Short mmCIF file of C-alpha atoms in Angstrom, two decimals:
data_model
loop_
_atom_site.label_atom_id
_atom_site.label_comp_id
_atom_site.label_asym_id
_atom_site.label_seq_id
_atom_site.Cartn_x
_atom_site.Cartn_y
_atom_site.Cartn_z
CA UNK A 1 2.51 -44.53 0.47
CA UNK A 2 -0.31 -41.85 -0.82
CA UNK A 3 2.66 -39.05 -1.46
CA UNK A 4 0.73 -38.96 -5.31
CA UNK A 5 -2.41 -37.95 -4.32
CA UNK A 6 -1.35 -35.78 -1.53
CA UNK A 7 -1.72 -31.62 -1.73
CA UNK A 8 -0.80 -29.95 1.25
CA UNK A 9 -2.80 -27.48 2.90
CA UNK A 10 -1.24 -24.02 3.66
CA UNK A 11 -2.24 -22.89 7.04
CA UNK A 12 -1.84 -19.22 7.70
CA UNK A 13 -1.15 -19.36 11.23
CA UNK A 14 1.51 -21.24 10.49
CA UNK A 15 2.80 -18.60 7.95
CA UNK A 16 2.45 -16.04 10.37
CA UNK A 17 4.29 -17.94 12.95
CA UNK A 18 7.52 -18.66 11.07
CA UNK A 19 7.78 -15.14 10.19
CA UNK A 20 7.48 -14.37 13.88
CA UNK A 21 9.96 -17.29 14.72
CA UNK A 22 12.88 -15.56 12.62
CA UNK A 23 12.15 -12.20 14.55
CA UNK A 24 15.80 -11.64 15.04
CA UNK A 25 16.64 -11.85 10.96
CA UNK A 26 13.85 -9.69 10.26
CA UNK A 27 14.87 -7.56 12.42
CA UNK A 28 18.80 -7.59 11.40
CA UNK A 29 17.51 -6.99 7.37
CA UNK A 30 15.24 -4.23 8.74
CA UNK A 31 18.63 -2.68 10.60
CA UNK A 32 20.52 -3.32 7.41
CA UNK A 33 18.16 -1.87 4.80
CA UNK A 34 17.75 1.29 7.38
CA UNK A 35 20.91 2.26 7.28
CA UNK A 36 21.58 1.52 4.04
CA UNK A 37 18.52 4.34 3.68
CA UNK A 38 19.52 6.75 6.25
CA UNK A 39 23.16 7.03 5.59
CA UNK A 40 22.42 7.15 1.75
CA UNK A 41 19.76 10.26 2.44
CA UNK A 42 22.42 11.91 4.72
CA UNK A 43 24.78 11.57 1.82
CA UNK A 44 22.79 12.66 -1.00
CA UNK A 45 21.44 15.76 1.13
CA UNK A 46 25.13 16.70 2.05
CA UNK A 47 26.27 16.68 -0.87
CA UNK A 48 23.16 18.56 -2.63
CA UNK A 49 23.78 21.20 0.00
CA UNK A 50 27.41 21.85 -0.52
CA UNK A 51 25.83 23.77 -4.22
CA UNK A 52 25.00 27.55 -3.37
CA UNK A 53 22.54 27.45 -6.60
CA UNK A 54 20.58 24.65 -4.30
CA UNK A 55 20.81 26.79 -1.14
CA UNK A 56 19.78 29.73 -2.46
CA UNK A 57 16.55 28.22 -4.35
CA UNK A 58 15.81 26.07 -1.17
CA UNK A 59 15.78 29.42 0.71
CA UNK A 60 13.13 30.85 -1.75
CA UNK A 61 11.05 27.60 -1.41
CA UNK A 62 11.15 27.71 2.38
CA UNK A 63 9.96 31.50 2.32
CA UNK A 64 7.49 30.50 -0.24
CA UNK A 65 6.16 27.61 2.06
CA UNK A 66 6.25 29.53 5.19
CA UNK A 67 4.48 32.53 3.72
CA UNK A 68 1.70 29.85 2.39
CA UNK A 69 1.61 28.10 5.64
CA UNK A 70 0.50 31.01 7.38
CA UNK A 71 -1.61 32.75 5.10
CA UNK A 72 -3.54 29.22 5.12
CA UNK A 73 -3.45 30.00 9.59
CA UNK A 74 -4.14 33.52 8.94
CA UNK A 75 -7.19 33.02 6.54
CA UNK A 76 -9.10 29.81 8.55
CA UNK A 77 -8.47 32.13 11.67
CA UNK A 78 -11.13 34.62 9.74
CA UNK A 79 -13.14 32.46 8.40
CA UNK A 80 -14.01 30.91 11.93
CA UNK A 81 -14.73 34.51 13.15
CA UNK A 82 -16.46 35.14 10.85
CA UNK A 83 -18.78 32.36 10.68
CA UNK A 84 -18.96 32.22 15.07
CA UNK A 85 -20.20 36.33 14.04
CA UNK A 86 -22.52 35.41 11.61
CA UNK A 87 -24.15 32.64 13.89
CA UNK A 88 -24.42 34.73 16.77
CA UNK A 89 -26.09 37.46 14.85
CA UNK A 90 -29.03 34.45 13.54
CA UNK A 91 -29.56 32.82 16.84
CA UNK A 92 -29.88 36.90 18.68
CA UNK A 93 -32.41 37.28 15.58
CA UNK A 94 -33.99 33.85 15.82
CA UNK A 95 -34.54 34.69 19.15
CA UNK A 96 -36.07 38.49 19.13
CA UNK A 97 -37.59 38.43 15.66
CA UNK A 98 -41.54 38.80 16.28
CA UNK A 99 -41.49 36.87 13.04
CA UNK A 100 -39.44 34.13 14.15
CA UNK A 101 -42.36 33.46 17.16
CA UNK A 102 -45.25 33.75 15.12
CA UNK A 103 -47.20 30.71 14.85
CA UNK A 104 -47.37 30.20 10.65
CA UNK A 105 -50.64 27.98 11.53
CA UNK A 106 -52.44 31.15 13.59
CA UNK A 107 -50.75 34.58 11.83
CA UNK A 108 -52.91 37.49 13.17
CA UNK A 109 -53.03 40.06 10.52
CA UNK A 110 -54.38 43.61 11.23
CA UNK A 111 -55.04 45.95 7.83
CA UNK A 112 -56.89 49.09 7.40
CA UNK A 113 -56.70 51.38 4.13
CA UNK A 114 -56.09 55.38 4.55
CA UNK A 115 -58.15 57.48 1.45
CA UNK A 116 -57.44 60.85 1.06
CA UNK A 117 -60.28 63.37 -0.02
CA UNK A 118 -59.93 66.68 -0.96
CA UNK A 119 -62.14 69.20 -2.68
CA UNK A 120 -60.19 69.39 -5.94
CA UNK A 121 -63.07 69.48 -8.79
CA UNK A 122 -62.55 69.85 -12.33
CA UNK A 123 -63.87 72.93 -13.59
CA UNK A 124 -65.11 72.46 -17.62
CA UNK A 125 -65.87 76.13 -18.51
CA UNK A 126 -61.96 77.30 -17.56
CA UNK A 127 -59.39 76.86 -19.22
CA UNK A 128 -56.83 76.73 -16.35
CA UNK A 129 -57.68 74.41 -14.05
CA UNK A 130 -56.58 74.80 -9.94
CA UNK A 131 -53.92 72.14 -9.25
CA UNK A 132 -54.44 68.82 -8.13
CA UNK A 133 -52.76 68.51 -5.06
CA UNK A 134 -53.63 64.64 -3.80
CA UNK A 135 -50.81 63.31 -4.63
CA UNK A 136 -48.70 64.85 -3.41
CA UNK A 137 -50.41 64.62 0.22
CA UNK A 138 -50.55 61.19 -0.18
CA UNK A 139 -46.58 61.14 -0.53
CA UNK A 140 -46.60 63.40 2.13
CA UNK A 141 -47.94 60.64 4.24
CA UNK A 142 -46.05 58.13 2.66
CA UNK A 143 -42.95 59.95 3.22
CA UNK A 144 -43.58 60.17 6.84
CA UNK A 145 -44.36 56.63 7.23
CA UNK A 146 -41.61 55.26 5.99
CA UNK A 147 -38.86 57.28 6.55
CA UNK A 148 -39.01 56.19 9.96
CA UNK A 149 -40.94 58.99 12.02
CA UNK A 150 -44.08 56.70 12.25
CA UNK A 151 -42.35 53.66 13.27
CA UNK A 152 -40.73 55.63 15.78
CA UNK A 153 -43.62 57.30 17.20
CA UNK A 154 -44.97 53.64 17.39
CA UNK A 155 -42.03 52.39 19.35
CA UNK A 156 -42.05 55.12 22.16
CA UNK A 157 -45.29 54.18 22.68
CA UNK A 158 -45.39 50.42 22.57
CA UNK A 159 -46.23 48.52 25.85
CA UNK A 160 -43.17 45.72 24.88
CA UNK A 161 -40.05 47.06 23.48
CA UNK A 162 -39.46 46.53 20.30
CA UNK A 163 -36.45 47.08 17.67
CA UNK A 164 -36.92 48.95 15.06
CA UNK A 165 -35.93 46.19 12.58
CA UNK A 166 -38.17 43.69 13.88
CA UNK A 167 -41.27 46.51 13.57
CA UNK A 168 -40.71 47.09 10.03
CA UNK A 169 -40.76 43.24 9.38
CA UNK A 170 -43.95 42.67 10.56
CA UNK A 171 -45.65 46.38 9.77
CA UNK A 172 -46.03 46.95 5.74
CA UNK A 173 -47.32 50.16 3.53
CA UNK A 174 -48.02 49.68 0.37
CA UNK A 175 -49.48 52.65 -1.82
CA UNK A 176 -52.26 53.21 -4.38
CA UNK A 177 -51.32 56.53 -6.04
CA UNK A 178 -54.24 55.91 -8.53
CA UNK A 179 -57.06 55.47 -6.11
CA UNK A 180 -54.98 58.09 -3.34
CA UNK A 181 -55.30 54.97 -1.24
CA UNK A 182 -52.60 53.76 1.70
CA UNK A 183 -52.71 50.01 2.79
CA UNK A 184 -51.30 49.30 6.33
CA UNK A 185 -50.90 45.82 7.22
CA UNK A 186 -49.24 43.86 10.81
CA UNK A 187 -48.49 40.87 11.54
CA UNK A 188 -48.36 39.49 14.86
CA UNK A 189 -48.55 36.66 17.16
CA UNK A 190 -51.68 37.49 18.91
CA UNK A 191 -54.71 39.97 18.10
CA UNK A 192 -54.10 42.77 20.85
CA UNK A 193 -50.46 42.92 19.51
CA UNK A 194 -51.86 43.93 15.92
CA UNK A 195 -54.65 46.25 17.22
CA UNK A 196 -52.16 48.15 19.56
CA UNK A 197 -49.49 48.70 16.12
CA UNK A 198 -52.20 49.81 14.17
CA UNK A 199 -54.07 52.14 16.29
CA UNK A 200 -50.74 53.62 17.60
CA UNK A 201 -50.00 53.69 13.65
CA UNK A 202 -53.40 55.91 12.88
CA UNK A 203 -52.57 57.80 15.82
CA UNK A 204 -48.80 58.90 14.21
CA UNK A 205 -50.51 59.16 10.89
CA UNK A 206 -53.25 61.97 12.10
CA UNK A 207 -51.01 63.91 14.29
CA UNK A 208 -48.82 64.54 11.03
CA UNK A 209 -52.39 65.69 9.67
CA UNK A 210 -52.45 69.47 10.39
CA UNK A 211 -48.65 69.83 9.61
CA UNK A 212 -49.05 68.50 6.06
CA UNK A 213 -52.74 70.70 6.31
CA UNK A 214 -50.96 73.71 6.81
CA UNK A 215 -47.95 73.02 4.55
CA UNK A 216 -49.51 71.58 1.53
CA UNK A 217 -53.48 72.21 1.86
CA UNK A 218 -57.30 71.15 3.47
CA UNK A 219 -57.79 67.16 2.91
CA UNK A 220 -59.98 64.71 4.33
CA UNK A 221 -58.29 61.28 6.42
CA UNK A 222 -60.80 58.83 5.91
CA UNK A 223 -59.90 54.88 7.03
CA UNK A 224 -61.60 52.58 5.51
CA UNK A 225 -61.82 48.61 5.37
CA UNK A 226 -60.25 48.08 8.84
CA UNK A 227 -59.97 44.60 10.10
CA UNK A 228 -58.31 42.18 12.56
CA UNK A 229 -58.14 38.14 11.12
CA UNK A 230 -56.26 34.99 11.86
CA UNK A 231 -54.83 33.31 8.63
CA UNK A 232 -52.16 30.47 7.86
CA UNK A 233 -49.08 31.51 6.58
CA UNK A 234 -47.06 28.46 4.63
CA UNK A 235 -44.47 30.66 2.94
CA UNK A 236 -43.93 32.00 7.19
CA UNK A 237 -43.46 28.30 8.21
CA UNK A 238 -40.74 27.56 5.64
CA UNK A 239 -39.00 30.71 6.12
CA UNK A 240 -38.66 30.15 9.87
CA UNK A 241 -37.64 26.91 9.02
CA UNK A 242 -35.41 28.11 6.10
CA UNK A 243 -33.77 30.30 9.06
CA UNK A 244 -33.28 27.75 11.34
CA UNK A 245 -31.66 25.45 8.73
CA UNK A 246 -29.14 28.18 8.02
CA UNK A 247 -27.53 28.22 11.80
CA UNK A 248 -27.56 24.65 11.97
CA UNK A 249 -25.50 25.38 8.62
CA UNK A 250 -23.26 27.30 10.08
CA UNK A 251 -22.68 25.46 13.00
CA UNK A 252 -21.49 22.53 10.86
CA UNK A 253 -19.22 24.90 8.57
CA UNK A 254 -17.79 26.27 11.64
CA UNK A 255 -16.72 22.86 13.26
CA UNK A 256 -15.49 21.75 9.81
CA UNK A 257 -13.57 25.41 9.81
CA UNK A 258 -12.55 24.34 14.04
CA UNK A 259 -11.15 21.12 12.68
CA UNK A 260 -8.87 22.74 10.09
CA UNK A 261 -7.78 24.76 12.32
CA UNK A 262 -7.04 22.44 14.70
CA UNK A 263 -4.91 19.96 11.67
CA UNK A 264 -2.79 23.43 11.02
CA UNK A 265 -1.92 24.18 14.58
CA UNK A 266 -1.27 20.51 15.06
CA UNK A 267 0.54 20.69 11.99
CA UNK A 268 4.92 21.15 11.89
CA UNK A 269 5.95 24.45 10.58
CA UNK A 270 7.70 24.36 6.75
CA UNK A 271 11.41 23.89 7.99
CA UNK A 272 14.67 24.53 6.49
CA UNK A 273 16.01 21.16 5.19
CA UNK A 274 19.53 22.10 3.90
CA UNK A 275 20.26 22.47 7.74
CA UNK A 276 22.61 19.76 9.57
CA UNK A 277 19.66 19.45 12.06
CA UNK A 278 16.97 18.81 9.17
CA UNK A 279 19.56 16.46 6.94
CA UNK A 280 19.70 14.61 10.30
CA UNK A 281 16.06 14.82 11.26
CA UNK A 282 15.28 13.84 7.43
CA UNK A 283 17.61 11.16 7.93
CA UNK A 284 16.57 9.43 10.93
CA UNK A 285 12.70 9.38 9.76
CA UNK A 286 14.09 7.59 6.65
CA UNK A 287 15.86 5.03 8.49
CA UNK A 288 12.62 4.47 10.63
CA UNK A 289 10.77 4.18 7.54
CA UNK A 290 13.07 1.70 5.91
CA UNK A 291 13.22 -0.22 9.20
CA UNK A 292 9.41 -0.61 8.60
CA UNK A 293 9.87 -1.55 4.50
CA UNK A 294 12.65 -4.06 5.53
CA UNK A 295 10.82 -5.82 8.02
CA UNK A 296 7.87 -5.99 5.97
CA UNK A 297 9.74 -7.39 2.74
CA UNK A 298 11.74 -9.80 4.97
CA UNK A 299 8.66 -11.28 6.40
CA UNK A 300 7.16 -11.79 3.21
CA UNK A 301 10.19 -13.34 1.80
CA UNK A 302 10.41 -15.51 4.59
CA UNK A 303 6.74 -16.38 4.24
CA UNK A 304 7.24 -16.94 0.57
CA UNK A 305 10.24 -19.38 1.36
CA UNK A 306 7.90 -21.14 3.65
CA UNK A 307 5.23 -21.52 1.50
CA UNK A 308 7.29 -22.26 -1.43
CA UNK A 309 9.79 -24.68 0.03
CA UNK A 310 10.25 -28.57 -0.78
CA UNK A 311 11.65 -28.95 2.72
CA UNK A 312 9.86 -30.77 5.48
CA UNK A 313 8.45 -27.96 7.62
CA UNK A 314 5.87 -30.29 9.78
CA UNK A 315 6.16 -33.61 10.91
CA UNK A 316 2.45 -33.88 10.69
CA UNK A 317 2.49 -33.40 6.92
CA UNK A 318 4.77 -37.00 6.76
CA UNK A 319 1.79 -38.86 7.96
CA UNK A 320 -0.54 -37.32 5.58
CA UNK A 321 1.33 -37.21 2.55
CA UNK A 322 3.03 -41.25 2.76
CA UNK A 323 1.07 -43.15 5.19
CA UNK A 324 3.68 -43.55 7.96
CA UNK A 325 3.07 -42.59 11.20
CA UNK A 326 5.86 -40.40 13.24
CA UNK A 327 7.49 -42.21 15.48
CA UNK A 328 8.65 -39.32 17.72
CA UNK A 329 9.52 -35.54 17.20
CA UNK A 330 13.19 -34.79 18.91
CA UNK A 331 12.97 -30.67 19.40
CA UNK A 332 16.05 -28.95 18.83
CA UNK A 333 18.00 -27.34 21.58
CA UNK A 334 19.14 -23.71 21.31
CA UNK A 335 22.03 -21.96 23.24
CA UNK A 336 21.25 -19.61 25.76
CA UNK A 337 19.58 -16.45 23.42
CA UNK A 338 19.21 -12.84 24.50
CA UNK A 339 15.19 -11.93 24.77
CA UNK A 340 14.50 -15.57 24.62
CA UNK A 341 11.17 -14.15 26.11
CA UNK A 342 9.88 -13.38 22.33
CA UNK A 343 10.98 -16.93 21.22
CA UNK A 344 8.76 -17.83 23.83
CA UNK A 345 5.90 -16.61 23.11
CA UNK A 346 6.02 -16.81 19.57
CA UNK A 347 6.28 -20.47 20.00
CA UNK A 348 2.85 -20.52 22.16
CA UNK A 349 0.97 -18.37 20.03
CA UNK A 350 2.12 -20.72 17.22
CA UNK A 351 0.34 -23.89 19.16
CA UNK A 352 3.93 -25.71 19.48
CA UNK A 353 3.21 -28.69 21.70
CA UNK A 354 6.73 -29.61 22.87
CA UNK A 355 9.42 -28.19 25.17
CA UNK A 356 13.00 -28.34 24.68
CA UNK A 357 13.62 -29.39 27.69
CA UNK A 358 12.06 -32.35 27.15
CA UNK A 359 14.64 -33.83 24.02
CA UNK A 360 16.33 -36.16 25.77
CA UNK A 361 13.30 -37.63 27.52
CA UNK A 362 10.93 -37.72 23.36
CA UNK A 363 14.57 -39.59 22.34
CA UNK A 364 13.92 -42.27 24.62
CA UNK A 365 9.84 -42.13 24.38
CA UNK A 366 10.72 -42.82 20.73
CA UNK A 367 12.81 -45.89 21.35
CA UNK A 368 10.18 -47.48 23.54
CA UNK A 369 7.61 -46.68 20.95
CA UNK A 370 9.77 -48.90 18.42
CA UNK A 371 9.83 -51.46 20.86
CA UNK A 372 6.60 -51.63 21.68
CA UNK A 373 5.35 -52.01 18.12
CA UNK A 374 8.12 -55.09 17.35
CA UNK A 375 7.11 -56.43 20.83
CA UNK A 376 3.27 -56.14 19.63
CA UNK A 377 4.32 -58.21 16.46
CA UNK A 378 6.20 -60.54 18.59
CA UNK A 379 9.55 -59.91 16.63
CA UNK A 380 11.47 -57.64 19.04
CA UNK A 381 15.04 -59.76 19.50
CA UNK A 382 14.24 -61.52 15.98
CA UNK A 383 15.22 -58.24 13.68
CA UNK A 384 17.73 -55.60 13.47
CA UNK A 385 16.34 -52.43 12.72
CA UNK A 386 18.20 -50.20 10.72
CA UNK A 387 18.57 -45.99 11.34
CA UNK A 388 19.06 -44.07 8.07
CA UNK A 389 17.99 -40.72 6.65
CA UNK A 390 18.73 -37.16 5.42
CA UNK A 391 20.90 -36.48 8.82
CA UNK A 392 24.75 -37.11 9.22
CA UNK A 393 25.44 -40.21 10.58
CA UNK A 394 27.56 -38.35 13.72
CA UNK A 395 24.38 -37.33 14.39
CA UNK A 396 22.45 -40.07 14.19
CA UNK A 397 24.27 -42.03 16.09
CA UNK A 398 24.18 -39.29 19.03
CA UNK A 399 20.87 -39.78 18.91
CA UNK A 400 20.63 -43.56 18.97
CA UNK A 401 22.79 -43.39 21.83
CA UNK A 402 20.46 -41.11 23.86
CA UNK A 403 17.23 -43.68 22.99
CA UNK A 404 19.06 -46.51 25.56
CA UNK A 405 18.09 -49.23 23.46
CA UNK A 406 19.92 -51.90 26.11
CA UNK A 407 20.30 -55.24 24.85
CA UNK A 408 16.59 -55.55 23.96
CA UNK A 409 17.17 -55.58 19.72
CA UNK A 410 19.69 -55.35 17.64
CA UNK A 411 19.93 -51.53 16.24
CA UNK A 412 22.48 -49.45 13.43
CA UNK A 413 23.25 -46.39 12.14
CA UNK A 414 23.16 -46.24 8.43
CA UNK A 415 24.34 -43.93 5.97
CA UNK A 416 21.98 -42.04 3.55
CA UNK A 417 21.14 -45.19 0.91
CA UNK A 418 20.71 -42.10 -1.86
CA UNK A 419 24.13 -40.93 -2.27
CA UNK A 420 26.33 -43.51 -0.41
CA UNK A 421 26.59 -46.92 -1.73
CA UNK A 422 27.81 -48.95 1.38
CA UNK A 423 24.48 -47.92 3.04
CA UNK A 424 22.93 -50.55 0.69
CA UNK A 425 24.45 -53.39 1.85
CA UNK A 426 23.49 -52.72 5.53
CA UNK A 427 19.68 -51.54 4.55
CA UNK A 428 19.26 -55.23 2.77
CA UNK A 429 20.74 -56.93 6.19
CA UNK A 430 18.27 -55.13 8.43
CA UNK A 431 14.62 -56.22 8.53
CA UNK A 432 12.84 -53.05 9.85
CA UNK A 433 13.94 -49.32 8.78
CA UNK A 434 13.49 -46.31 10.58
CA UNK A 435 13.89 -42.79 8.83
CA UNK A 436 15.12 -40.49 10.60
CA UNK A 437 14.70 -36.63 8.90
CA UNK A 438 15.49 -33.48 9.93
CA UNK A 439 13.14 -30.43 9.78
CA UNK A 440 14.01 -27.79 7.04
CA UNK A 441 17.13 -29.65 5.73
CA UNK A 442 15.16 -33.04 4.43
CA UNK A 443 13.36 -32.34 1.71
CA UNK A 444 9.89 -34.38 0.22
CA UNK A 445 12.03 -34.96 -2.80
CA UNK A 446 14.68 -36.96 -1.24
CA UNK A 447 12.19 -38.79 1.21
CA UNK A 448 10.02 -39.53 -1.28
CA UNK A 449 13.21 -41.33 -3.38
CA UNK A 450 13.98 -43.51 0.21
CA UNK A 451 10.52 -44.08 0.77
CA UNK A 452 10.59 -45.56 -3.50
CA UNK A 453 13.86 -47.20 -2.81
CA UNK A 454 12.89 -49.50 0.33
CA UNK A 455 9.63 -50.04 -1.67
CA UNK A 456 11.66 -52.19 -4.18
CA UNK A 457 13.79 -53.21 -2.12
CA UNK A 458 10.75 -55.05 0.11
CA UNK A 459 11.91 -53.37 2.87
CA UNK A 460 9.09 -52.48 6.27
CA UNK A 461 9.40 -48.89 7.55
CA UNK A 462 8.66 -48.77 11.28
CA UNK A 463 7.87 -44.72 10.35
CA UNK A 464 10.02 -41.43 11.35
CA UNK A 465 12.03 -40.21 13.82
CA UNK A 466 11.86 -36.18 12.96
CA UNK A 467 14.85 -34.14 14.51
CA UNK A 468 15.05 -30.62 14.88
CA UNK A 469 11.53 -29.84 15.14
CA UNK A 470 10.51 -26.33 16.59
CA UNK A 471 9.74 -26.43 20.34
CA UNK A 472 8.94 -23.90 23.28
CA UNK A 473 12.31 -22.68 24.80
#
């Protein structure tokens, strides 16, 4: 007997398979502990809802709640317009901006500076000199540039329609009031598309001459420094990119907005719960939920008992633990059991080797087995072997009687030698001992004290005969 160095191994599948074998009380605590919830919720609601303070503040708080809800509908419902507007509007620009197609690594720019001459001179000799009137005919022409007449004069005349907001991006003035100087410069994605804006520019520009001639006075249009290159724009490439960036932005913002959306329409509406139909509503998800809490917390009790308990839960462990090999392993028999079809499978996916069916047949495999041995040592009809354990002797002896021993040996039932003295006698006359235990009623403890007790008393133990053992139904 090794029972000192022994430590038995916990195997989860075997956890997980008693909880599954008591199915029906884990259910029945679940049932108990749910209505014990659901009818306690009811109650407390009830009676919480008989007070016309409560109703009236659980009124305010449903208004409150609703008013919230769909605000929260209301305001996602704009935002996703909003952004869907927005990203429309960048992929139409995206798509007609001349900037937008421009190749940053081959810009074609087109410039040409406008000087104004006139035949203003400086007199010294007079006091009063005659008026300087450049400037103001070079914000004359400045005026008319960009206050749209130009760009419009440009447009009716273009080959490719253009908008006018794509024109101005790509077609700059800038002004040099000191040096009566006007820069023009365009940007486009080829050189005849720069050299047709500019000339159709000039052309604007000096049919406004004679109007601001005879309005204002005699001036010279003189261009100067005109010129048609290719350059490489950087600050272009990451603006296109920059613009780009910003619709795949709001594509993502808008399917994050969609999804919100979608979680508040699939969302319930706040309801009233100091109704009868939301006490009850209230009530039954509570009971569903404590059905779920009890059946959890009865499993792990029951796994916790298992893991815990001194009682012999496998007859596999016996051999281990003392050095005694099982005999046989009598299942026990249930009654006819509604849904026997879960004990059923529970049992298979737990590995359980035997069918109860098959008790009667594993009684008598067990007394051929003890035969067989005493025949091997050639002491069969010399011995009486003796029957005792942690299992009333009724029982025992129902047992016995199923094995059909015949008139091959000489075999008794004996009481349990640790709390019934006459059993003593009878253990001393017998030369071979048989334990019979029971699953989850004998406990290592007490076997442990037989197994000590025959030990002094010089006694051989054949090995066990383990009763009640879990088998497929």
């Amino acid at each position: 007997m090794n029972e000192q160095t022994y430590e038995q191994e916990i195997s989860i599948g075997k956890v997980f398979y008693r909880m599954f074998r008591d199915w029906r009380k884990i259910c029945l605590a679940a049932m108990v502990i749910a209505l014990l919830a659901g009818v306690g919720n009811f109650s407390l609601k009830k009676i919480r809802t008989s007070n016309p303070e409560y109703i009236r503040k659980a009124e305010e708080n449903f208004e409150r709640e609703l008013a919230g809800f769909r605000a929260t509908g209301e305001t996602l419902s704009r935002e996703i317009a909003n952004l869907e507007e927005t990203r429309a509007e960048r992929e139409a620009y995206n798509a007609d901006s001349i900037l937008m197609k421009i190749n940053p690594y081959r810009e074609f720019n087109a410039s040409l500076q406008l000087y104004i001459a006139t035949d203003y001179q400086i007199v010294p000799e007079l006091t009063y000199q005659n008026i300087d009137l450049s400037n103001r005919i070079l914000q004359s022409y400045l005026t008319y540039m960009v206050n749209g007449d130009m760009y419009q004069y440009i447009l009716d005349h273009l080959s490719q329609p253009v908008e006018l907001r794509y024109l101005k991006e790509i077609l700059s003035i800038t002004p040099d009031y000191d040096n009566r100087m006007i820069s023009l410069n365009v940007q486009n994605v080829d050189e005849e598309g720069c050299e047709e804006i500019l000339t159709l520019a000039q052309e604007g520009i000096l049919a406004k001459q004679p109007g601001i001639v005879n309005a204002i006075g005699e001036h010279e249009l003189n261009t100067v420094n005109q010129s048609v290159y290719e350059s490489v724009n950087l600050e272009l490439d990451e603006w296109q990119k920059a613009n780009i960036q910003y619709v795949s932005e709001l594509s993502i913002r808008l399917q994050e907005k969609g999804e919100e959306y979608a979680k508040w329409e699939r969302s319930p509406e706040p309801q009233k719960e100091y109704t009868a139909a939301s006490i009850l509503r209230n009530s039954i998800k509570t009971m569903i939920l404590g059905f779920l809490a009890g059946a959890v917390l009865a499993a792990i009790f029951i796994a916790f008992c298992y893991i815990m308990s001194d009682k012999l839960q496998d007859a596999d462990n016996l051999k281990n633990r003392y050095g005694l090999r099982v005999i046989a392993q009598v299942p026990k028999v249930h009654k006819k059991r509604v849904w026997v079809g879960f004990d059923r499978l529970f049992a298979r996916m737990g590995g359980l080797p035997l069918y109860e069916r098959d008790a009667a047949a594993l009684a008598k495999v067990a007394a051929q087995s003890v035969m067989a041995e005493l025949m091997a040592m050639g002491t069969l009809k010399d011995g009486t072997i003796a029957f005792t354990g942690n299992v009333a002797l009724e029982e025992m002896k129902k047992l016995i009687a199923e094995m059909e021993w015949g008139d091959s040996c000489t075999v008794k039932c004996v009481h349990n030698i640790l709390n019934n003295p006459s059993a003593v006698p009878e253990i001393m006359n017998a030369e071979y001992i048989v334990l019979i235990e029971k699953q989850e009623e004998s406990s290592y403890t007490q076997i442990t004290r037989e197994l000590s007790e025959l030990a002094a008393w010089k006694k051989k133990v054949l090995g066990f005969v383990v009763v009640g053992v879990d088998a497929i139904p």
